[in-house]
Amino acid sequence: MNQENRIKKLNNFNLNINGNFILYYMNLTQREDFNYSLEFGIYLSNKYQKPLIVYFPITDYFKFSNLRYYQFIIEGIIKTKKAIEQRGIKFVIEKLDYPPYKKIIEKSEKCFSIILDKGYLKYQRKINEIIAQKSKTAVFEVENDVIVPIEMASSKQEPYAMTIRPKIYKNLNIFLKPIQKNEPKIKSINYDFEFNELNFNKPEEYLQILNIDKSVKPSKYFKGGEDEANKFLKIFIEQKIHKYKDLRSDPSLDYQSNLSPYLHFGQISPLKIVLEILKNYSINDPNVQSFFNELIIWRELARNFAYYNKNYNEYEGIPEWSKNTLEEHKKDKREYLYSLEEFENAKTHDKYWNAAQIEMVKTGKMHNYMRMYWCKKIIEWTKDPKEAFDIACYLNDKYELDGRDPNGYAGISWCFGSFDRPFKERKIFGKIRYMNEEGLKRKFDIDKYVEKINLLQY
Ligand SMILES: Cc1cc2nc3c(=O)[nH]c(=O)nc-3n(C[C@H](O)[C@H](O)[C@H](O)COP(=O)(O)OP(=O)(O)OC[C@H]3O[C@@H](n4cnc5c(N)ncnc54)[C@H](O)[C@@H]3O)c2cc1C
C-alpha cells in the first residue's frame, strides 16, 4: 500500500465483522488501472478475508441523462468490468430506477465495509454523506481524481492559480508514485451477492433499457474506455507535447491532449498521465510545465473551487468585484441579443462563435481557446449576466463530454472574473476581461478553424 493520504473514513462505524462482503461503489473512477479505491478494496479483502464486489449501478435518474454521455460511459464500463473480472473480482452492473445510495444503504447491513470515490460537486458529496450517515458499517472515501488531495493542498478557497500552485507543488513528490496493484487472494468472481445483475456485452443492450434523452447524439470523435484514453495519451506524448506550450491555444490546430472526456468519467487517472509523461520528459521541460499547469494546477484549482465555494455553479459564486462591475453595466446597450434557442442552434451573426457551438454539439468537445471566446460572447449578447451564466452552464453541461465537471464551472466562472484580475473598464463587461473577434484573427488562422468545423460529421 502507498498513497494512504487519499483515504478518509466518513463515519464512526467499525468494520462489520458479520458482513459478508466489501462493497466498492464505483462512481467517479470508472477504470481498473490506477484506481486506488479498487486497490484499497483488495487490500481490505486480503487482510480480513472478505470477498470484494465492485458495484456499478446505472440509472436514468440524473439530470442530463442523454445518449451521448451514456454511450460513452457504457462503452467504457464494459471494458473496465472485463479488466476487473480478469483479476478474479466480481463486477456487478445493475439498473436502478432511483438514486443509487438507497440500494447501497439497503445492502449495508451485509457489508463488511463500503468504499466510495470522492467527488467535489454538491450532489456527489451529498450521495457520499447520505451513504456514510445511513449505512450500518464503516464507510471509506478515496480521493482518486486529483494528484494532491484537496484538503491537503489547502483548507480554503484559493482565489488564483498562483496561490494554489506552491501549495500543490510542495506536496507533489509525496504523490508522484504509481498505485501499487494488489493480487486478490479471494476470487469473488463467481459469488452471488444477490444483485439484479445485468450481463450484456454491447452498449446498445444497456442503452435500450434506459429512459434517456436521445436527441444529443453520441460523438463520432470520442469513444469511451481506458484503451481509448491510452491511445490519446500515446499520441499526445509522441506527437504533440513537444509543441504544447506554443500551439495548444490555436483552435485551427490540434495540440491539446483531448483527454478531458476520459478524465471527466475517470477512465484515465491524472496521476497516470503525469507519470507516463515523466517517463519520457523532464519535469523542467517548458512544454511539460505548461501542460502540468493545466492538468494539475488549473484542474485542481477547479476542484478546490467546487469544494470550498457552495455557489460554484451559479452566478452568485463569482467574486464581489466582478459581480459589482457587471451589475453596474447591466443597463448598457447590447448590440446583439440572443435567446437560449438561438445560441443552442448556432444562429448568431458571428461565424466564429457559431463554429465553436457547432464543434461542441457535433464532437462533444470544444477547443479551449474557443470556450473562452464562446462564454465571453454569451455575456455580451445576453440581457442579464446571471442569465448568461445559466445559459453557458446549461449548454456546456448538455453537450460537452467533459461537462458537469468542476472544470466547467470554474471555466465559466473565469469568464465572469473568477481567478482573474480587473481590466480597463468598458461597456457591458465593466472591469472583467473582454475578448473579441479581432483577437482571434490576429492570433490565429481562424478561418481555417471554421473550415475544419464545416467538415465535421454528426
Ligand atoms: C467556458 C469554459 C468552459 C469549460 N468547460 C470545461 C468542462 O466542462 N470540462 C473540462 O474538463 N474543462 C472545461 N474547460 C477547461 C478547458 O477548456 C478544457 O479542460 C480543455 O479544453 C480540455 O481539452 P484537453 O483535455 O484536450 O486539454 P489539454 O490542454 O490537453 O489539458 C489537459 C487537461 O488539463 C485540464 N485543463 C486544461 N485546461 C484547464 C482549465 N482551464 N481549467 C481546468 N482544467 C484544465 C483538463 O483536465 C484537461 O483535460 C472550460 C474552459 C472554459 C473557458
Short mmCIF file of C-alpha atoms and ligand atoms in Angstrom, two decimals:
data_model
loop_
_atom_site.label_atom_id
_atom_site.label_comp_id
_atom_site.label_asym_id
_atom_site.label_seq_id
_atom_site.Cartn_x
_atom_site.Cartn_y
_atom_site.Cartn_z
CA MET A 1 0.00 0.00 0.00
CA ASN A 2 1.07 3.56 -0.66
CA GLN A 3 -0.87 6.81 -1.03
CA GLU A 4 -2.84 6.26 2.24
CA ASN A 5 -3.40 10.02 2.41
CA ARG A 6 -6.08 9.53 -0.22
CA ILE A 7 -8.33 7.61 2.19
CA LYS A 8 -10.77 9.11 4.67
CA LYS A 9 -13.21 7.29 6.96
CA LEU A 10 -16.58 9.01 6.73
CA ASN A 11 -18.45 7.62 9.76
CA ASN A 12 -17.91 6.17 13.22
CA PHE A 13 -18.96 2.60 12.50
CA ASN A 14 -16.37 -0.16 12.86
CA LEU A 15 -15.73 -2.74 10.19
CA ASN A 16 -18.73 -5.05 10.37
CA ILE A 17 -17.22 -8.46 11.18
CA ASN A 18 -20.54 -10.16 10.44
CA GLY A 19 -20.69 -8.58 6.99
CA ASN A 20 -20.36 -10.92 4.02
CA PHE A 21 -18.51 -8.73 1.57
CA ILE A 22 -16.72 -5.45 0.89
CA LEU A 23 -18.63 -3.23 -1.49
CA TYR A 24 -16.82 -0.73 -3.71
CA TYR A 25 -19.37 1.61 -5.26
CA MET A 26 -17.59 2.71 -8.44
CA ASN A 27 -18.76 6.15 -9.41
CA LEU A 28 -16.16 8.73 -10.46
CA THR A 29 -13.26 6.36 -11.02
CA GLN A 30 -14.54 4.23 -13.88
CA ARG A 31 -11.29 2.35 -14.52
CA GLU A 32 -9.22 -0.63 -13.48
CA ASP A 33 -5.77 0.93 -13.74
CA PHE A 34 -4.52 3.46 -11.18
CA ASN A 35 -7.70 3.02 -9.17
CA TYR A 36 -6.83 3.39 -5.53
CA SER A 37 -10.41 2.66 -4.36
CA LEU A 38 -10.15 -0.72 -6.04
CA GLU A 39 -6.69 -1.45 -4.65
CA PHE A 40 -7.79 -0.40 -1.17
CA GLY A 41 -10.77 -2.78 -1.52
CA ILE A 42 -8.43 -5.63 -2.45
CA TYR A 43 -6.15 -4.75 0.45
CA LEU A 44 -9.08 -4.97 2.92
CA SER A 45 -10.31 -8.15 1.27
CA ASN A 46 -6.90 -9.81 1.66
CA LYS A 47 -6.40 -8.59 5.19
CA TYR A 48 -9.82 -9.58 6.56
CA GLN A 49 -10.60 -12.44 4.19
CA LYS A 50 -13.83 -10.98 2.90
CA PRO A 51 -14.71 -11.06 -0.80
CA LEU A 52 -14.77 -7.78 -2.73
CA ILE A 53 -17.52 -6.74 -5.10
CA VAL A 54 -17.33 -3.74 -7.43
CA TYR A 55 -20.79 -2.30 -7.83
CA PHE A 56 -21.75 -0.02 -10.73
CA PRO A 57 -25.42 0.95 -10.72
CA ILE A 58 -26.80 2.64 -13.83
CA THR A 59 -29.77 4.89 -13.56
CA ASP A 60 -31.52 7.35 -15.84
CA TYR A 61 -32.50 9.30 -12.77
CA PHE A 62 -29.93 12.12 -13.15
CA LYS A 63 -30.30 15.47 -14.94
CA PHE A 64 -28.62 15.47 -18.36
CA SER A 65 -29.03 11.74 -18.78
CA ASN A 66 -28.52 11.73 -22.52
CA LEU A 67 -27.41 9.30 -25.16
CA ARG A 68 -24.03 10.98 -25.73
CA TYR A 69 -22.93 10.56 -22.11
CA TYR A 70 -24.48 7.16 -21.52
CA GLN A 71 -22.99 5.61 -24.62
CA PHE A 72 -19.55 6.91 -23.59
CA ILE A 73 -19.98 5.65 -20.02
CA ILE A 74 -21.24 2.23 -21.07
CA GLU A 75 -18.58 1.72 -23.74
CA GLY A 76 -16.05 2.40 -21.01
CA ILE A 77 -17.63 0.42 -18.21
CA ILE A 78 -17.96 -2.79 -20.25
CA LYS A 79 -14.17 -2.74 -20.73
CA THR A 80 -13.49 -1.83 -17.10
CA LYS A 81 -15.74 -4.69 -15.95
CA LYS A 82 -13.79 -7.12 -18.12
CA ALA A 83 -10.42 -5.89 -16.83
CA ILE A 84 -11.52 -6.16 -13.17
CA GLU A 85 -13.07 -9.60 -13.72
CA GLN A 86 -9.77 -10.74 -15.21
CA ARG A 87 -8.31 -10.12 -11.77
CA GLY A 88 -10.94 -12.51 -10.33
CA ILE A 89 -13.15 -9.80 -8.82
CA LYS A 90 -16.91 -9.72 -9.13
CA PHE A 91 -18.22 -6.68 -11.03
CA VAL A 92 -21.95 -6.05 -10.91
CA ILE A 93 -23.83 -3.66 -13.17
CA GLU A 94 -27.39 -3.15 -12.04
CA LYS A 95 -30.16 -0.93 -13.38
CA LEU A 96 -31.87 1.22 -10.74
CA ASP A 97 -34.89 3.49 -11.15
CA TYR A 98 -33.96 5.58 -8.14
CA PRO A 99 -30.80 7.19 -6.69
CA PRO A 100 -28.11 4.51 -6.12
CA TYR A 101 -27.47 5.40 -2.49
CA LYS A 102 -30.80 3.81 -1.49
CA LYS A 103 -29.70 0.38 -2.69
CA ILE A 104 -26.29 0.71 -1.06
CA ILE A 105 -27.81 1.68 2.28
CA GLU A 106 -30.24 -1.25 1.98
CA LYS A 107 -27.30 -3.61 1.40
CA SER A 108 -25.09 -2.04 4.05
CA GLU A 109 -26.02 -4.46 6.84
CA LYS A 110 -24.48 -7.23 4.77
CA CYS A 111 -21.33 -5.25 4.06
CA PHE A 112 -18.08 -5.63 5.95
CA SER A 113 -17.29 -2.13 4.73
CA ILE A 114 -18.16 0.25 1.90
CA ILE A 115 -15.72 2.15 -0.30
CA LEU A 116 -16.68 5.30 -2.23
CA ASP A 117 -14.90 7.51 -4.75
CA LYS A 118 -14.55 11.11 -3.58
CA GLY A 119 -16.22 13.77 -5.70
CA TYR A 120 -16.27 17.55 -5.37
CA LEU A 121 -19.65 18.53 -6.78
CA LYS A 122 -22.59 19.10 -4.44
CA TYR A 123 -24.63 16.09 -5.49
CA GLN A 124 -21.60 13.75 -5.37
CA ARG A 125 -20.75 14.89 -1.87
CA LYS A 126 -24.38 14.59 -0.78
CA ILE A 127 -24.60 10.98 -2.02
CA ASN A 128 -21.46 10.01 -0.08
CA GLU A 129 -22.66 11.86 3.01
CA ILE A 130 -26.02 10.07 2.98
CA ILE A 131 -24.38 6.67 2.48
CA ALA A 132 -21.98 7.35 5.38
CA GLN A 133 -24.75 8.53 7.70
CA LYS A 134 -27.24 5.80 6.97
CA SER A 135 -25.10 2.71 6.43
CA LYS A 136 -24.52 0.25 9.23
CA THR A 137 -20.83 -0.27 8.59
CA ALA A 138 -17.55 1.56 8.14
CA VAL A 139 -17.63 3.79 5.05
CA PHE A 140 -14.39 4.99 3.42
CA GLU A 141 -13.93 7.63 0.76
CA VAL A 142 -10.95 7.51 -1.58
CA GLU A 143 -9.60 10.51 -3.49
CA ASN A 144 -8.58 9.30 -6.93
CA ASP A 145 -9.43 12.34 -9.02
CA VAL A 146 -6.51 14.63 -8.13
CA ILE A 147 -2.75 14.37 -7.68
CA VAL A 148 -2.69 16.13 -4.29
CA PRO A 149 -5.76 15.53 -2.07
CA ILE A 150 -7.80 18.72 -1.96
CA GLU A 151 -7.80 19.30 1.80
CA MET A 152 -4.09 18.59 1.97
CA ALA A 153 -3.33 21.20 -0.68
CA SER A 154 -5.43 23.88 1.01
CA SER A 155 -8.08 24.31 3.70
CA LYS A 156 -9.82 27.22 1.95
CA GLN A 157 -10.98 28.51 -1.40
CA GLU A 158 -7.94 29.63 -3.38
CA PRO A 159 -8.54 32.82 -5.38
CA TYR A 160 -5.85 32.34 -8.05
CA ALA A 161 -3.72 29.72 -9.75
CA MET A 162 -0.68 31.49 -8.30
CA THR A 163 -1.92 30.99 -4.72
CA ILE A 164 -2.62 27.27 -5.04
CA ARG A 165 0.47 26.47 -7.18
CA PRO A 166 3.08 26.50 -4.35
CA LYS A 167 0.72 24.55 -2.08
CA ILE A 168 0.33 21.81 -4.66
CA TYR A 169 3.99 21.74 -5.67
CA LYS A 170 5.04 21.47 -2.01
CA ASN A 171 3.18 18.14 -1.76
CA LEU A 172 3.68 16.87 -5.28
CA ASN A 173 6.56 14.48 -4.65
CA ILE A 174 4.63 12.61 -1.97
CA PHE A 175 2.06 11.63 -4.58
CA LEU A 176 4.04 11.18 -7.78
CA LYS A 177 4.25 7.44 -7.24
CA PRO A 178 2.47 4.65 -9.08
CA ILE A 179 -0.51 2.98 -7.44
CA GLN A 180 0.64 -0.48 -6.37
CA LYS A 181 -1.57 -3.29 -7.58
CA ASN A 182 -2.62 -5.93 -5.04
CA GLU A 183 -3.28 -9.55 -6.03
CA PRO A 184 -6.72 -10.54 -4.67
CA LYS A 185 -6.50 -13.70 -2.55
CA ILE A 186 -10.24 -14.30 -2.70
CA LYS A 187 -11.55 -14.66 -6.23
CA SER A 188 -15.09 -13.37 -5.82
CA ILE A 189 -15.99 -13.53 -9.50
CA ASN A 190 -18.40 -16.45 -9.20
CA TYR A 191 -20.01 -15.41 -5.93
CA ASP A 192 -23.68 -14.46 -5.85
CA PHE A 193 -24.19 -11.24 -3.90
CA GLU A 194 -27.91 -11.11 -4.70
CA PHE A 195 -28.00 -8.12 -7.00
CA ASN A 196 -30.12 -7.99 -10.16
CA GLU A 197 -27.09 -8.20 -12.35
CA LEU A 198 -27.12 -7.13 -15.99
CA ASN A 199 -24.74 -9.08 -18.16
CA PHE A 200 -24.99 -7.55 -21.61
CA ASN A 201 -21.98 -7.33 -23.88
CA LYS A 202 -22.97 -4.47 -26.14
CA PRO A 203 -23.62 -0.84 -25.19
CA GLU A 204 -26.87 -0.87 -27.25
CA GLU A 205 -28.35 -3.51 -24.96
CA TYR A 206 -27.86 -1.30 -21.91
CA LEU A 207 -28.98 1.83 -23.72
CA GLN A 208 -32.24 0.18 -24.76
CA ILE A 209 -33.41 -0.22 -21.17
CA LEU A 210 -32.64 3.37 -20.16
CA ASN A 211 -35.14 6.17 -20.45
CA ILE A 212 -32.76 8.92 -21.59
CA ASP A 213 -32.77 11.95 -23.88
CA LYS A 214 -31.80 10.56 -27.29
CA SER A 215 -31.62 13.98 -29.00
CA VAL A 216 -27.92 14.53 -28.16
CA LYS A 217 -26.15 12.08 -30.41
CA PRO A 218 -23.01 10.14 -29.42
CA SER A 219 -19.73 11.67 -30.58
CA LYS A 220 -18.15 10.21 -33.69
CA TYR A 221 -14.79 11.50 -32.40
CA PHE A 222 -14.61 10.11 -28.86
CA LYS A 223 -15.35 6.51 -27.89
CA GLY A 224 -15.41 5.53 -24.22
CA GLY A 225 -12.87 3.31 -22.47
CA GLU A 226 -9.47 3.12 -20.81
CA ASP A 227 -7.96 1.78 -24.05
CA GLU A 228 -9.22 4.84 -25.97
CA ALA A 229 -7.82 7.15 -23.29
CA ASN A 230 -4.47 5.40 -23.50
CA LYS A 231 -4.45 5.91 -27.29
CA PHE A 232 -4.97 9.68 -26.89
CA LEU A 233 -2.24 9.77 -24.23
CA LYS A 234 0.21 7.93 -26.50
CA ILE A 235 -0.49 10.30 -29.42
CA PHE A 236 -0.08 13.27 -27.10
CA ILE A 237 3.28 12.11 -25.76
CA GLU A 238 4.63 11.02 -29.15
CA GLN A 239 3.33 13.81 -31.39
CA LYS A 240 2.08 16.83 -29.52
CA ILE A 241 3.57 17.62 -26.12
CA HIS A 242 6.85 18.94 -27.53
CA LYS A 243 4.88 21.85 -29.05
CA TYR A 244 2.16 22.17 -26.40
CA LYS A 245 3.27 25.47 -24.87
CA ASP A 246 3.20 27.40 -28.15
CA LEU A 247 0.43 25.68 -30.06
CA ARG A 248 -2.13 24.48 -27.50
CA SER A 249 -4.15 27.71 -27.77
CA ASP A 250 -4.53 27.66 -31.55
CA PRO A 251 -8.02 26.35 -32.42
CA SER A 252 -7.10 25.80 -36.07
CA LEU A 253 -4.58 23.16 -34.92
CA ASP A 254 -4.88 20.12 -32.68
CA TYR A 255 -2.23 20.28 -29.96
CA GLN A 256 -4.37 19.66 -26.89
CA SER A 257 -4.30 16.16 -25.38
CA ASN A 258 -8.05 15.50 -25.89
CA LEU A 259 -8.05 13.68 -22.56
CA SER A 260 -10.77 15.72 -20.83
CA PRO A 261 -13.71 13.37 -21.60
CA TYR A 262 -11.68 10.46 -20.18
CA LEU A 263 -10.58 12.42 -17.13
CA HIS A 264 -14.14 13.53 -16.52
CA PHE A 265 -15.51 10.00 -16.38
CA GLY A 266 -12.47 8.68 -14.54
CA GLN A 267 -11.49 6.47 -17.48
CA ILE A 268 -7.89 7.66 -17.03
CA SER A 269 -6.07 8.80 -13.92
CA PRO A 270 -4.39 12.23 -13.82
CA LEU A 271 -1.56 10.60 -11.84
CA LYS A 272 -1.00 8.03 -14.56
CA ILE A 273 -0.86 10.78 -17.21
CA VAL A 274 1.77 12.67 -15.20
CA LEU A 275 3.91 9.57 -14.57
CA GLU A 276 3.74 8.47 -18.23
CA ILE A 277 4.89 11.91 -19.35
CA LEU A 278 7.74 11.89 -16.83
CA LYS A 279 8.96 8.57 -18.25
CA ASN A 280 9.71 10.49 -21.45
CA TYR A 281 10.31 14.10 -20.41
CA SER A 282 11.88 16.07 -17.60
CA ILE A 283 9.60 17.94 -15.22
CA ASN A 284 11.63 21.07 -16.10
CA ASP A 285 10.81 20.91 -19.81
CA PRO A 286 8.81 24.10 -20.60
CA ASN A 287 6.16 22.15 -22.53
CA VAL A 288 5.72 19.72 -19.65
CA GLN A 289 5.46 22.62 -17.22
CA SER A 290 2.85 24.26 -19.41
CA PHE A 291 0.83 21.03 -19.61
CA PHE A 292 1.12 20.32 -15.86
CA ASN A 293 -0.03 23.87 -15.24
CA GLU A 294 -3.33 22.90 -16.88
CA LEU A 295 -3.63 19.27 -15.82
CA ILE A 296 -2.50 19.77 -12.23
CA ILE A 297 -2.76 23.44 -11.22
CA TRP A 298 -5.90 24.62 -13.07
CA ARG A 299 -7.65 21.27 -12.79
CA GLU A 300 -7.03 21.07 -9.04
CA LEU A 301 -7.87 24.75 -8.58
CA ALA A 302 -11.25 23.92 -10.17
CA ARG A 303 -11.74 21.12 -7.65
CA ASN A 304 -10.73 23.43 -4.80
CA PHE A 305 -13.31 25.93 -6.12
CA ALA A 306 -16.12 23.35 -6.23
CA TYR A 307 -15.18 22.02 -2.81
CA TYR A 308 -14.99 25.32 -0.92
CA ASN A 309 -17.43 27.58 -2.78
CA LYS A 310 -21.02 26.40 -2.33
CA ASN A 311 -22.16 28.56 -5.25
CA TYR A 312 -19.55 27.20 -7.67
CA ASN A 313 -22.15 26.55 -10.41
CA GLU A 314 -24.03 29.82 -10.00
CA TYR A 315 -23.52 33.47 -10.84
CA GLU A 316 -23.56 34.14 -7.09
CA GLY A 317 -20.26 32.23 -6.78
CA ILE A 318 -18.12 34.77 -8.69
CA PRO A 319 -16.07 37.38 -6.76
CA GLU A 320 -17.76 40.51 -5.39
CA TRP A 321 -15.70 42.88 -7.57
CA SER A 322 -16.77 41.19 -10.80
CA LYS A 323 -20.40 40.89 -9.73
CA ASN A 324 -20.43 44.62 -8.82
CA THR A 325 -18.88 45.70 -12.10
CA LEU A 326 -21.21 43.50 -14.18
CA GLU A 327 -24.24 44.80 -12.25
CA GLU A 328 -23.13 48.41 -12.81
CA HIS A 329 -23.10 47.73 -16.57
CA LYS A 330 -26.31 45.69 -16.69
CA LYS A 331 -28.23 48.50 -18.37
CA ASP A 332 -25.59 49.10 -21.09
CA LYS A 333 -26.99 48.75 -24.59
CA ARG A 334 -26.27 45.38 -26.23
CA GLU A 335 -25.77 45.45 -29.99
CA TYR A 336 -26.98 41.85 -30.28
CA LEU A 337 -29.29 39.86 -28.03
CA TYR A 338 -29.94 36.14 -28.47
CA SER A 339 -32.23 33.64 -26.83
CA LEU A 340 -31.10 30.25 -25.49
CA GLU A 341 -32.61 28.66 -28.58
CA GLU A 342 -30.64 30.89 -30.93
CA PHE A 343 -27.42 30.16 -29.07
CA GLU A 344 -28.16 26.44 -29.00
CA ASN A 345 -28.81 26.35 -32.73
CA ALA A 346 -25.69 28.42 -33.52
CA LYS A 347 -27.80 31.23 -35.01
CA THR A 348 -25.74 34.28 -34.09
CA HIS A 349 -24.26 36.84 -36.54
CA ASP A 350 -20.72 35.64 -35.65
CA LYS A 351 -19.36 32.76 -37.76
CA TYR A 352 -16.54 32.08 -35.27
CA TRP A 353 -18.93 31.79 -32.35
CA ASN A 354 -21.29 29.61 -34.39
CA ALA A 355 -18.38 27.35 -35.37
CA ALA A 356 -17.44 26.89 -31.71
CA GLN A 357 -21.02 25.99 -30.78
CA ILE A 358 -21.18 23.53 -33.69
CA GLU A 359 -17.88 21.96 -32.67
CA MET A 360 -19.33 21.30 -29.21
CA VAL A 361 -22.67 19.99 -30.49
CA LYS A 362 -21.09 17.69 -33.06
CA THR A 363 -17.96 16.38 -31.33
CA GLY A 364 -18.76 16.79 -27.62
CA LYS A 365 -15.59 18.84 -27.13
CA MET A 366 -14.88 22.48 -27.94
CA HIS A 367 -11.31 23.79 -28.23
CA ASN A 368 -10.12 25.51 -25.04
CA TYR A 369 -9.48 28.92 -26.61
CA MET A 370 -12.91 28.92 -28.26
CA ARG A 371 -14.55 28.03 -24.92
CA MET A 372 -13.28 31.33 -23.52
CA TYR A 373 -14.47 33.31 -26.55
CA TRP A 374 -17.78 31.42 -26.60
CA CYS A 375 -18.61 32.21 -22.98
CA LYS A 376 -17.43 35.84 -23.12
CA LYS A 377 -19.76 36.43 -26.07
CA ILE A 378 -22.72 34.87 -24.25
CA ILE A 379 -22.14 37.57 -21.60
CA GLU A 380 -22.05 40.26 -24.29
CA TRP A 381 -25.18 39.09 -26.11
CA THR A 382 -27.46 38.36 -23.16
CA LYS A 383 -29.53 40.97 -21.29
CA ASP A 384 -28.53 39.88 -17.84
CA PRO A 385 -25.20 38.41 -16.63
CA LYS A 386 -26.92 35.91 -14.35
CA GLU A 387 -28.95 34.63 -17.29
CA ALA A 388 -25.72 34.44 -19.34
CA PHE A 389 -24.09 32.33 -16.61
CA ASP A 390 -27.01 29.90 -16.60
CA ILE A 391 -27.07 29.64 -20.42
CA ALA A 392 -23.34 28.86 -20.52
CA CYS A 393 -23.70 26.16 -17.83
CA TYR A 394 -26.75 24.66 -19.49
CA LEU A 395 -25.13 24.33 -22.93
CA ASN A 396 -21.76 23.22 -21.54
CA ASP A 397 -23.38 20.55 -19.34
CA LYS A 398 -25.67 19.32 -22.07
CA TYR A 399 -23.19 18.91 -24.92
CA GLU A 400 -19.60 18.71 -23.68
CA LEU A 401 -18.48 15.15 -22.95
CA ASP A 402 -16.35 16.66 -20.21
CA GLY A 403 -19.25 18.84 -18.94
CA ARG A 404 -20.83 18.64 -15.46
CA ASP A 405 -17.30 18.83 -14.12
CA PRO A 406 -15.63 21.26 -11.67
CA ASN A 407 -13.52 22.43 -14.65
CA GLY A 408 -16.65 23.55 -16.50
CA TYR A 409 -17.98 25.63 -13.58
CA ALA A 410 -14.52 27.07 -12.91
CA GLY A 411 -14.00 27.82 -16.63
CA ILE A 412 -17.34 29.61 -16.90
CA SER A 413 -16.68 31.48 -13.64
CA TRP A 414 -13.27 32.51 -15.01
CA CYS A 415 -15.08 34.18 -17.92
CA PHE A 416 -17.06 36.11 -15.29
CA GLY A 417 -13.90 37.29 -13.47
CA SER A 418 -13.04 34.45 -11.07
CA PHE A 419 -9.30 33.69 -10.76
CA ASP A 420 -8.64 36.76 -12.92
CA ARG A 421 -7.80 40.43 -12.29
CA PRO A 422 -9.72 43.60 -13.16
CA PHE A 423 -9.03 45.18 -16.58
CA LYS A 424 -9.71 48.63 -18.04
CA GLU A 425 -13.44 49.39 -17.70
CA ARG A 426 -15.60 49.07 -20.80
CA LYS A 427 -19.28 48.73 -21.64
CA ILE A 428 -21.25 45.58 -20.69
CA PHE A 429 -18.14 43.83 -19.28
CA GLY A 430 -17.18 46.54 -16.81
CA LYS A 431 -13.79 45.54 -15.44
CA ILE A 432 -13.84 41.88 -16.41
CA ARG A 433 -11.60 40.70 -19.24
CA TYR A 434 -13.00 41.22 -22.74
CA MET A 435 -12.40 39.16 -25.87
CA ASN A 436 -13.20 39.99 -29.47
CA GLU A 437 -13.16 38.67 -33.00
CA GLU A 438 -10.15 40.86 -33.87
CA GLY A 439 -8.10 38.98 -31.28
CA LEU A 440 -8.99 35.66 -32.90
CA LYS A 441 -7.98 36.98 -36.34
CA ARG A 442 -4.76 38.49 -35.04
CA LYS A 443 -3.58 35.41 -33.18
CA PHE A 444 -4.73 32.51 -35.37
CA ASP A 445 -5.75 31.44 -38.83
CA ILE A 446 -9.30 31.45 -37.50
CA ASP A 447 -10.97 30.91 -40.87
CA LYS A 448 -9.09 27.61 -41.07
CA TYR A 449 -10.81 26.67 -37.81
CA VAL A 450 -14.21 27.44 -39.37
CA GLU A 451 -13.32 25.31 -42.42
CA LYS A 452 -12.33 22.45 -40.12
CA ILE A 453 -15.65 22.69 -38.28
CA ASN A 454 -17.60 22.71 -41.56
CA LEU A 455 -16.17 19.28 -42.35
CA LEU A 456 -17.21 17.67 -39.06
CA GLN A 457 -19.61 14.76 -39.12
CA TYR A 458 -22.59 14.33 -36.83
C1 LIG B 1 -16.04 28.50 -20.60
C2 LIG B 1 -15.19 27.29 -20.33
C3 LIG B 1 -15.80 26.06 -20.12
C4 LIG B 1 -15.03 24.93 -19.85
N1 LIG B 1 -15.67 23.75 -19.61
C5 LIG B 1 -14.95 22.65 -19.27
C6 LIG B 1 -15.60 21.44 -18.94
O1 LIG B 1 -16.84 21.36 -18.93
N2 LIG B 1 -14.84 20.37 -18.62
C7 LIG B 1 -13.48 20.42 -18.63
O2 LIG B 1 -12.83 19.40 -18.36
N3 LIG B 1 -12.84 21.56 -18.91
C8 LIG B 1 -13.52 22.67 -19.23
N4 LIG B 1 -12.86 23.84 -19.53
C9 LIG B 1 -11.39 23.89 -19.41
C10 LIG B 1 -10.62 23.52 -20.71
O3 LIG B 1 -11.13 24.23 -21.78
C11 LIG B 1 -10.70 22.01 -21.00
O4 LIG B 1 -10.31 21.28 -19.87
C12 LIG B 1 -9.79 21.61 -22.15
O5 LIG B 1 -10.11 22.33 -23.31
C13 LIG B 1 -9.97 20.11 -22.38
O6 LIG B 1 -9.27 19.67 -23.50
P1 LIG B 1 -7.96 18.77 -23.40
O7 LIG B 1 -8.15 17.65 -22.47
O8 LIG B 1 -7.58 18.44 -24.79
O9 LIG B 1 -6.99 19.84 -22.73
P2 LIG B 1 -5.43 19.89 -22.51
O10 LIG B 1 -4.98 21.25 -22.89
O11 LIG B 1 -4.76 18.74 -23.11
O12 LIG B 1 -5.31 19.82 -20.92
C14 LIG B 1 -5.20 18.60 -20.20
C15 LIG B 1 -6.16 18.61 -19.05
O13 LIG B 1 -5.88 19.70 -18.17
C16 LIG B 1 -7.10 20.16 -17.62
N5 LIG B 1 -7.33 21.55 -18.01
C17 LIG B 1 -6.93 22.15 -19.17
N6 LIG B 1 -7.32 23.43 -19.17
C18 LIG B 1 -7.98 23.64 -18.00
C19 LIG B 1 -8.63 24.76 -17.41
N7 LIG B 1 -8.66 25.96 -18.00
N8 LIG B 1 -9.22 24.60 -16.21
C20 LIG B 1 -9.18 23.42 -15.58
N9 LIG B 1 -8.59 22.33 -16.09
C21 LIG B 1 -7.99 22.43 -17.28
C22 LIG B 1 -8.22 19.31 -18.17
O14 LIG B 1 -8.50 18.27 -17.26
C23 LIG B 1 -7.61 18.78 -19.45
O15 LIG B 1 -8.19 17.57 -19.87
C24 LIG B 1 -13.61 25.01 -19.79
C25 LIG B 1 -13.00 26.25 -20.02
C26 LIG B 1 -13.78 27.37 -20.29
C27 LIG B 1 -13.09 28.68 -20.51
#
